[in-house]
């Protein structure tokens, strides 16, 4: 159900997207009374969607509690109150869509597994980086498991460079490595294992360190679509990508699921379409995309471009550190941002609630009005924590 107060429509626990397409095409997603409608000009009056980044949050430390881009992380994002989660999809060598963010699977490698004196530390090992596309699904599961594993006669420990210029460190996390929900996962497994009420922002992940070939791009899109068509059911899904060609191609392949262009708003980017919000907006409008997901650290510099998107009926989602800052979240909402991808779901939800309290003159009685009355009991404690925060 939805909650309506005056001219504000408060979305249910799982808002649906309804695409109103130009020309003679008809609406394709209309199974909820509380929806974002392309070309509807209602977006600015909706409470923004809150998306958990890579599930609960991205891993910025070697020993974070929950490994990103796993079923466990997606469930924890849901339990924290997120209506949607964002995650990254790449293809293995044998063509299986898996959840993984980085260009490579990096491992610290001990050359002699029989030498017990050779500890798994940076002073005794070398690092190895393998593109996900160079690994079979079995190899990916093994090397990305987080455990110390033997592969091709050597011991490997998953690792990552957590800071841009920092060292490569073992990537262990504190979750139970025997827990299957904390293991490396395929898109098909996530569709089956995540709560059905949880919407997915599927980032079509292409290489950052090199240019992906058109064949690699098309294969990723085709295999991802195949899995969603076969196993997606009624799951709410949107696609996003930093690659404009991938966005346009995905729109050409299908019109069932919305497509968003991701942009870091990097002035030094080799592709001028990725440098500014204005350029990304032009791509979205020209190729009938559904919106833009922009780096919020730079969004305020182009605030005058936000009405261009909203007047065209397009959505503007953001990602970045500003979505963990209550005052900057409120500022984005006032500018018309309609979705917030965050590494702190509870803080973000609380900030959204506070902004609505201010706008509506305290007409909202409590934080739980953001959610459907039929929420699972497990959400009650999370809501209470958020209200008290």
Short mmCIF file of C-alpha atoms in Angstrom, two decimals:
data_model
loop_
_atom_site.label_atom_id
_atom_site.label_comp_id
_atom_site.label_asym_id
_atom_site.label_seq_id
_atom_site.Cartn_x
_atom_site.Cartn_y
_atom_site.Cartn_z
CA UNK A 1 0.00 0.00 0.00
CA UNK A 2 0.99 3.66 -0.20
CA UNK A 3 0.67 6.53 2.24
CA UNK A 4 -0.67 9.80 0.88
CA UNK A 5 -0.54 13.15 2.64
CA UNK A 6 -1.90 16.01 0.59
CA UNK A 7 -0.17 16.02 -2.79
CA UNK A 8 2.76 13.92 -1.57
CA UNK A 9 2.76 10.21 -2.41
CA UNK A 10 4.84 8.21 0.03
CA UNK A 11 6.16 5.06 -1.63
CA UNK A 12 5.49 1.62 -0.27
CA UNK A 13 8.32 -0.55 1.02
CA UNK A 14 9.08 -1.59 -2.57
CA UNK A 15 8.35 1.23 -5.02
CA UNK A 16 7.95 0.16 -8.63
CA UNK A 17 9.18 2.03 -11.65
CA UNK A 18 6.57 2.70 -14.32
CA UNK A 19 8.07 3.77 -17.60
CA UNK A 20 5.92 6.11 -19.67
CA UNK A 21 7.63 5.83 -23.00
CA UNK A 22 7.54 8.47 -25.74
CA UNK A 23 5.52 7.94 -28.86
CA UNK A 24 2.94 5.19 -29.06
CA UNK A 25 4.55 2.74 -26.66
CA UNK A 26 2.53 1.90 -23.55
CA UNK A 27 3.44 1.72 -19.88
CA UNK A 28 5.25 -1.50 -19.07
CA UNK A 29 5.55 -1.45 -15.27
CA UNK A 30 2.40 -0.35 -13.45
CA UNK A 31 1.98 -2.77 -10.56
CA UNK A 32 2.19 -0.22 -7.75
CA UNK A 33 0.23 2.90 -6.85
CA UNK A 34 3.38 4.58 -5.59
CA UNK A 35 5.73 4.82 -8.53
CA UNK A 36 8.16 7.07 -10.26
CA UNK A 37 6.76 7.86 -13.69
CA UNK A 38 8.97 8.89 -16.54
CA UNK A 39 7.69 12.15 -18.09
CA UNK A 40 5.31 12.56 -15.10
CA UNK A 41 7.02 15.48 -13.27
CA UNK A 42 6.13 13.82 -9.96
CA UNK A 43 9.68 12.93 -9.02
CA UNK A 44 10.44 16.09 -7.06
CA UNK A 45 7.51 15.38 -4.72
CA UNK A 46 8.50 11.83 -3.90
CA UNK A 47 10.58 10.73 -0.99
CA UNK A 48 13.86 9.64 -2.60
CA UNK A 49 14.74 6.01 -2.99
CA UNK A 50 17.51 4.85 -0.63
CA UNK A 51 19.86 2.27 -2.13
CA UNK A 52 22.44 0.29 -0.17
CA UNK A 53 25.82 0.54 -1.91
CA UNK A 54 26.98 -2.97 -2.87
CA UNK A 55 24.36 -4.25 -0.43
CA UNK A 56 24.95 -2.94 3.08
CA UNK A 57 28.02 -0.85 2.17
CA UNK A 58 31.25 -1.03 0.19
CA UNK A 59 34.26 -2.51 1.96
CA UNK A 60 36.70 0.29 2.74
CA UNK A 61 38.69 -1.70 5.32
CA UNK A 62 40.17 -5.23 5.24
CA UNK A 63 38.19 -6.37 8.27
CA UNK A 64 34.74 -4.90 7.57
CA UNK A 65 31.89 -6.84 9.14
CA UNK A 66 30.19 -7.99 5.93
CA UNK A 67 31.73 -8.62 2.53
CA UNK A 68 30.27 -6.39 -0.18
CA UNK A 69 28.35 -7.75 -3.18
CA UNK A 70 27.20 -10.94 -1.44
CA UNK A 71 23.77 -12.26 -0.53
CA UNK A 72 24.61 -11.53 3.09
CA UNK A 73 25.42 -7.90 2.30
CA UNK A 74 22.22 -7.47 0.30
CA UNK A 75 20.17 -8.94 3.14
CA UNK A 76 21.87 -6.68 5.68
CA UNK A 77 21.07 -3.68 3.48
CA UNK A 78 17.43 -4.79 3.44
CA UNK A 79 17.38 -5.32 7.21
CA UNK A 80 18.78 -1.79 7.63
CA UNK A 81 15.76 -0.41 5.76
CA UNK A 82 16.98 -0.01 2.15
CA UNK A 83 14.29 -0.49 -0.46
CA UNK A 84 16.92 -1.02 -3.15
CA UNK A 85 20.52 -2.18 -3.34
CA UNK A 86 23.18 -1.47 -5.93
CA UNK A 87 25.68 -4.10 -7.00
CA UNK A 88 28.17 -4.74 -9.80
CA UNK A 89 27.93 -7.52 -12.39
CA UNK A 90 30.79 -8.89 -14.50
CA UNK A 91 31.23 -12.02 -16.63
CA UNK A 92 33.54 -14.91 -15.86
CA UNK A 93 35.55 -16.64 -18.56
CA UNK A 94 32.75 -19.18 -19.00
CA UNK A 95 30.12 -16.47 -19.40
CA UNK A 96 28.49 -16.46 -15.95
CA UNK A 97 27.34 -13.08 -14.51
CA UNK A 98 28.84 -12.70 -11.02
CA UNK A 99 28.80 -9.92 -8.44
CA UNK A 100 32.20 -8.22 -8.27
CA UNK A 101 33.27 -4.59 -8.29
CA UNK A 102 37.02 -4.42 -8.95
CA UNK A 103 38.66 -4.94 -12.33
CA UNK A 104 40.74 -7.77 -10.87
CA UNK A 105 40.66 -10.47 -8.26
CA UNK A 106 43.89 -9.75 -6.38
CA UNK A 107 45.52 -12.39 -4.22
CA UNK A 108 48.61 -12.48 -2.03
CA UNK A 109 50.46 -15.57 -3.09
CA UNK A 110 52.80 -17.72 -1.01
CA UNK A 111 55.12 -19.50 -3.40
CA UNK A 112 55.82 -22.58 -1.26
CA UNK A 113 52.70 -24.01 0.43
CA UNK A 114 54.85 -26.63 2.22
CA UNK A 115 56.99 -24.00 3.96
CA UNK A 116 55.16 -23.30 7.21
CA UNK A 117 57.74 -20.66 8.12
CA UNK A 118 56.64 -18.50 5.19
CA UNK A 119 53.79 -16.49 6.71
CA UNK A 120 51.06 -14.98 4.57
CA UNK A 121 52.28 -11.41 4.91
CA UNK A 122 53.43 -8.78 2.46
CA UNK A 123 57.10 -9.40 3.32
CA UNK A 124 56.94 -13.04 2.23
CA UNK A 125 54.50 -13.06 -0.67
CA UNK A 126 53.87 -11.54 -4.05
CA UNK A 127 50.57 -10.27 -5.37
CA UNK A 128 48.73 -11.59 -8.38
CA UNK A 129 45.90 -9.84 -10.23
CA UNK A 130 43.52 -11.71 -12.53
CA UNK A 131 40.70 -10.13 -14.52
CA UNK A 132 37.35 -11.67 -13.66
CA UNK A 133 36.90 -12.44 -17.37
CA UNK A 134 40.07 -14.57 -17.27
CA UNK A 135 38.72 -16.83 -14.50
CA UNK A 136 36.18 -19.61 -14.77
CA UNK A 137 33.33 -19.53 -12.29
CA UNK A 138 35.04 -22.24 -10.23
CA UNK A 139 38.32 -20.30 -10.16
CA UNK A 140 36.51 -17.07 -9.27
CA UNK A 141 34.69 -18.72 -6.37
CA UNK A 142 37.94 -20.19 -5.07
CA UNK A 143 40.20 -17.14 -5.30
CA UNK A 144 37.53 -14.65 -4.14
CA UNK A 145 36.41 -16.76 -1.19
CA UNK A 146 38.40 -14.79 1.39
CA UNK A 147 40.00 -17.96 2.74
CA UNK A 148 43.58 -19.08 2.27
CA UNK A 149 43.28 -21.51 -0.66
CA UNK A 150 45.62 -23.56 -2.81
CA UNK A 151 45.53 -22.87 -6.54
CA UNK A 152 48.01 -24.09 -9.14
CA UNK A 153 50.43 -25.23 -6.46
CA UNK A 154 50.47 -22.01 -4.44
CA UNK A 155 48.57 -20.61 -1.49
CA UNK A 156 46.41 -17.59 -2.27
CA UNK A 157 44.73 -15.09 0.05
CA UNK A 158 42.21 -12.60 -1.35
CA UNK A 159 43.52 -9.03 -1.10
CA UNK A 160 42.69 -5.50 -2.13
CA UNK A 161 44.20 -2.04 -2.35
CA UNK A 162 41.72 -0.22 -0.10
CA UNK A 163 43.26 3.24 -0.59
CA UNK A 164 44.29 4.64 -3.95
CA UNK A 165 47.99 4.80 -3.13
CA UNK A 166 47.93 2.40 -0.19
CA UNK A 167 49.36 -1.10 0.14
CA UNK A 168 47.66 -4.30 -0.95
CA UNK A 169 46.23 -5.92 2.17
CA UNK A 170 44.56 -9.25 2.92
CA UNK A 171 40.79 -8.86 2.43
CA UNK A 172 39.38 -11.01 5.19
CA UNK A 173 36.19 -9.39 6.58
CA UNK A 174 34.66 -10.57 9.83
CA UNK A 175 31.71 -12.50 8.44
CA UNK A 176 31.73 -16.29 8.72
CA UNK A 177 33.61 -17.55 5.68
CA UNK A 178 31.75 -20.85 6.02
CA UNK A 179 28.46 -19.00 5.55
CA UNK A 180 27.33 -19.57 1.97
CA UNK A 181 25.60 -16.19 1.95
CA UNK A 182 28.99 -14.50 2.48
CA UNK A 183 30.57 -16.34 -0.46
CA UNK A 184 31.18 -15.04 -4.00
CA UNK A 185 27.86 -15.20 -5.78
CA UNK A 186 26.28 -15.30 -9.24
CA UNK A 187 23.46 -13.07 -10.45
CA UNK A 188 21.17 -16.09 -10.66
CA UNK A 189 21.91 -16.99 -7.04
CA UNK A 190 21.24 -13.43 -5.87
CA UNK A 191 17.88 -13.38 -7.65
CA UNK A 192 16.92 -16.51 -5.76
CA UNK A 193 18.52 -15.69 -2.40
CA UNK A 194 17.78 -12.00 -1.76
CA UNK A 195 14.43 -10.89 -0.28
CA UNK A 196 11.86 -10.65 -3.07
CA UNK A 197 10.82 -7.17 -1.96
CA UNK A 198 14.32 -5.81 -2.53
CA UNK A 199 14.88 -3.86 -5.75
CA UNK A 200 18.14 -4.26 -7.68
CA UNK A 201 20.25 -1.56 -9.32
CA UNK A 202 22.42 -3.77 -11.53
CA UNK A 203 25.58 -1.94 -12.53
CA UNK A 204 26.89 -3.37 -15.79
CA UNK A 205 30.55 -3.37 -14.86
CA UNK A 206 33.07 -2.93 -17.65
CA UNK A 207 36.81 -2.52 -17.24
CA UNK A 208 38.15 0.71 -15.72
CA UNK A 209 41.82 -0.07 -16.34
CA UNK A 210 41.36 -0.73 -20.06
CA UNK A 211 38.72 -0.29 -22.74
CA UNK A 212 36.38 -3.24 -23.01
CA UNK A 213 35.75 -4.48 -26.53
CA UNK A 214 32.31 -4.17 -28.15
CA UNK A 215 32.10 -7.97 -28.05
CA UNK A 216 32.78 -8.03 -24.30
CA UNK A 217 30.17 -5.34 -23.74
CA UNK A 218 27.48 -7.06 -25.78
CA UNK A 219 28.17 -10.43 -24.16
CA UNK A 220 27.81 -8.94 -20.69
CA UNK A 221 24.50 -7.30 -21.57
CA UNK A 222 23.10 -10.37 -23.32
CA UNK A 223 24.03 -12.82 -20.55
CA UNK A 224 22.75 -10.49 -17.82
CA UNK A 225 19.44 -10.04 -19.64
CA UNK A 226 19.13 -13.78 -20.19
CA UNK A 227 19.52 -14.51 -16.48
CA UNK A 228 17.03 -11.79 -15.53
CA UNK A 229 14.44 -12.98 -18.03
CA UNK A 230 14.77 -16.57 -16.87
CA UNK A 231 15.07 -16.01 -13.12
CA UNK A 232 14.05 -12.42 -12.35
CA UNK A 233 10.35 -13.04 -11.86
CA UNK A 234 8.64 -9.90 -10.54
CA UNK A 235 11.84 -8.45 -9.10
CA UNK A 236 12.15 -4.66 -9.53
CA UNK A 237 15.35 -3.98 -11.51
CA UNK A 238 17.13 -1.01 -13.03
CA UNK A 239 20.34 -1.06 -15.04
CA UNK A 240 23.19 1.44 -14.77
CA UNK A 241 26.63 1.77 -16.31
CA UNK A 242 29.52 4.21 -16.57
CA UNK A 243 29.80 3.21 -20.24
CA UNK A 244 27.43 5.30 -22.41
CA UNK A 245 27.51 2.67 -25.16
CA UNK A 246 26.39 0.01 -22.69
CA UNK A 247 23.47 2.21 -21.59
CA UNK A 248 22.36 2.88 -25.16
CA UNK A 249 22.75 -0.76 -26.17
CA UNK A 250 20.79 -1.98 -23.15
CA UNK A 251 17.98 0.43 -24.01
CA UNK A 252 17.97 -0.89 -27.58
CA UNK A 253 17.86 -4.49 -26.33
CA UNK A 254 14.86 -4.02 -24.04
CA UNK A 255 12.33 -1.51 -22.69
CA UNK A 256 11.05 -3.47 -19.68
CA UNK A 257 13.65 -2.28 -17.18
CA UNK A 258 14.85 1.30 -16.73
CA UNK A 259 18.39 2.26 -17.74
CA UNK A 260 20.48 4.95 -16.02
CA UNK A 261 23.78 6.46 -17.11
CA UNK A 262 26.41 6.57 -14.37
CA UNK A 263 28.83 9.47 -14.37
CA UNK A 264 31.72 10.43 -12.10
CA UNK A 265 31.62 14.01 -13.46
CA UNK A 266 35.37 13.81 -14.01
CA UNK A 267 36.63 16.78 -16.00
CA UNK A 268 39.72 14.84 -17.10
CA UNK A 269 37.72 11.91 -18.47
CA UNK A 270 38.69 10.92 -22.00
CA UNK A 271 35.00 10.75 -22.99
CA UNK A 272 33.35 14.21 -22.92
CA UNK A 273 29.96 12.57 -22.25
CA UNK A 274 31.26 11.57 -18.82
CA UNK A 275 32.62 14.95 -17.72
CA UNK A 276 29.52 16.90 -16.77
CA UNK A 277 25.94 16.42 -15.66
CA UNK A 278 24.85 18.43 -18.66
CA UNK A 279 26.57 15.99 -21.02
CA UNK A 280 25.13 12.94 -19.24
CA UNK A 281 21.66 14.51 -19.32
CA UNK A 282 21.93 15.01 -23.06
CA UNK A 283 22.80 11.33 -23.52
CA UNK A 284 19.86 10.27 -21.34
CA UNK A 285 17.37 12.48 -23.18
CA UNK A 286 18.64 11.68 -26.68
CA UNK A 287 18.63 7.91 -26.22
CA UNK A 288 15.48 7.60 -24.09
CA UNK A 289 17.25 6.53 -20.91
CA UNK A 290 15.43 6.84 -17.61
CA UNK A 291 17.88 8.96 -15.69
CA UNK A 292 21.40 9.66 -14.49
CA UNK A 293 23.37 8.46 -11.45
CA UNK A 294 25.98 11.10 -10.63
CA UNK A 295 28.89 11.59 -8.25
CA UNK A 296 27.43 13.75 -5.50
CA UNK A 297 30.77 15.26 -4.58
CA UNK A 298 30.45 17.39 -7.71
CA UNK A 299 26.69 17.57 -8.18
CA UNK A 300 26.38 20.91 -6.41
CA UNK A 301 28.61 22.54 -9.00
CA UNK A 302 25.97 21.79 -11.64
CA UNK A 303 22.82 22.29 -9.62
CA UNK A 304 21.34 24.34 -12.47
CA UNK A 305 21.27 21.18 -14.63
CA UNK A 306 19.00 19.25 -12.26
CA UNK A 307 15.80 20.95 -13.53
CA UNK A 308 16.80 19.94 -17.06
CA UNK A 309 16.53 16.32 -15.99
CA UNK A 310 13.41 16.64 -13.89
CA UNK A 311 11.58 18.72 -16.53
CA UNK A 312 12.28 15.93 -19.00
CA UNK A 313 10.73 13.44 -16.55
CA UNK A 314 14.06 11.79 -15.80
CA UNK A 315 15.40 10.63 -12.46
CA UNK A 316 18.60 11.83 -10.80
CA UNK A 317 20.23 9.39 -8.40
CA UNK A 318 23.55 10.10 -6.70
CA UNK A 319 26.39 8.16 -5.10
CA UNK A 320 29.40 9.17 -3.03
CA UNK A 321 30.45 10.45 0.38
CA UNK A 322 27.78 13.16 0.54
CA UNK A 323 25.18 10.43 0.99
CA UNK A 324 26.67 9.72 4.42
CA UNK A 325 26.28 13.36 5.50
CA UNK A 326 22.83 14.37 6.79
CA UNK A 327 23.12 18.04 5.81
CA UNK A 328 24.31 17.23 2.29
CA UNK A 329 21.53 14.65 1.87
CA UNK A 330 18.98 17.32 2.78
CA UNK A 331 20.59 19.73 0.31
CA UNK A 332 20.39 17.15 -2.48
CA UNK A 333 16.72 16.47 -1.76
CA UNK A 334 15.97 20.19 -1.91
CA UNK A 335 17.64 20.30 -5.34
CA UNK A 336 15.47 17.47 -6.67
CA UNK A 337 17.62 14.35 -6.29
CA UNK A 338 15.33 11.31 -6.40
CA UNK A 339 17.63 8.46 -5.34
CA UNK A 340 20.51 8.13 -2.85
CA UNK A 341 23.03 5.29 -3.04
CA UNK A 342 24.69 5.18 0.36
CA UNK A 343 27.21 3.37 2.54
CA UNK A 344 25.15 4.25 5.64
CA UNK A 345 21.54 3.22 5.04
CA UNK A 346 20.19 4.08 8.49
CA UNK A 347 21.79 7.55 8.56
CA UNK A 348 20.50 8.24 5.05
CA UNK A 349 16.96 7.12 5.90
CA UNK A 350 16.98 9.25 9.02
CA UNK A 351 18.19 12.28 7.03
CA UNK A 352 15.46 11.75 4.42
CA UNK A 353 12.87 11.51 7.18
CA UNK A 354 14.15 14.69 8.84
CA UNK A 355 14.02 16.56 5.53
CA UNK A 356 10.39 15.53 5.06
CA UNK A 357 9.54 16.53 8.61
CA UNK A 358 10.92 20.00 7.90
CA UNK A 359 9.13 20.26 4.56
CA UNK A 360 5.77 19.03 5.84
CA UNK A 361 5.78 20.94 9.10
CA UNK A 362 6.02 17.82 11.30
CA UNK A 363 2.87 16.36 9.72
CA UNK A 364 4.57 12.96 9.61
CA UNK A 365 3.96 11.24 12.90
CA UNK A 366 6.98 8.93 12.97
CA UNK A 367 9.76 7.41 10.93
CA UNK A 368 7.79 4.25 10.17
CA UNK A 369 5.49 6.20 7.83
CA UNK A 370 8.20 5.67 5.23
CA UNK A 371 7.35 2.02 5.15
CA UNK A 372 4.43 -0.21 4.29
CA UNK A 373 2.35 -1.28 7.29
CA UNK A 374 3.03 -4.89 6.33
CA UNK A 375 6.79 -4.78 6.99
CA UNK A 376 8.39 -7.84 8.50
CA UNK A 377 8.75 -7.77 12.28
CA UNK A 378 12.52 -7.75 11.93
CA UNK A 379 12.32 -4.17 10.62
CA UNK A 380 10.82 -2.81 13.85
CA UNK A 381 14.11 -2.68 15.74
CA UNK A 382 15.90 -1.04 12.82
CA UNK A 383 13.26 1.70 12.61
CA UNK A 384 13.50 2.34 16.34
CA UNK A 385 17.28 2.63 16.14
CA UNK A 386 16.99 5.06 13.24
CA UNK A 387 14.42 7.24 15.01
CA UNK A 388 16.60 7.40 18.13
CA UNK A 389 19.81 8.13 16.19
#
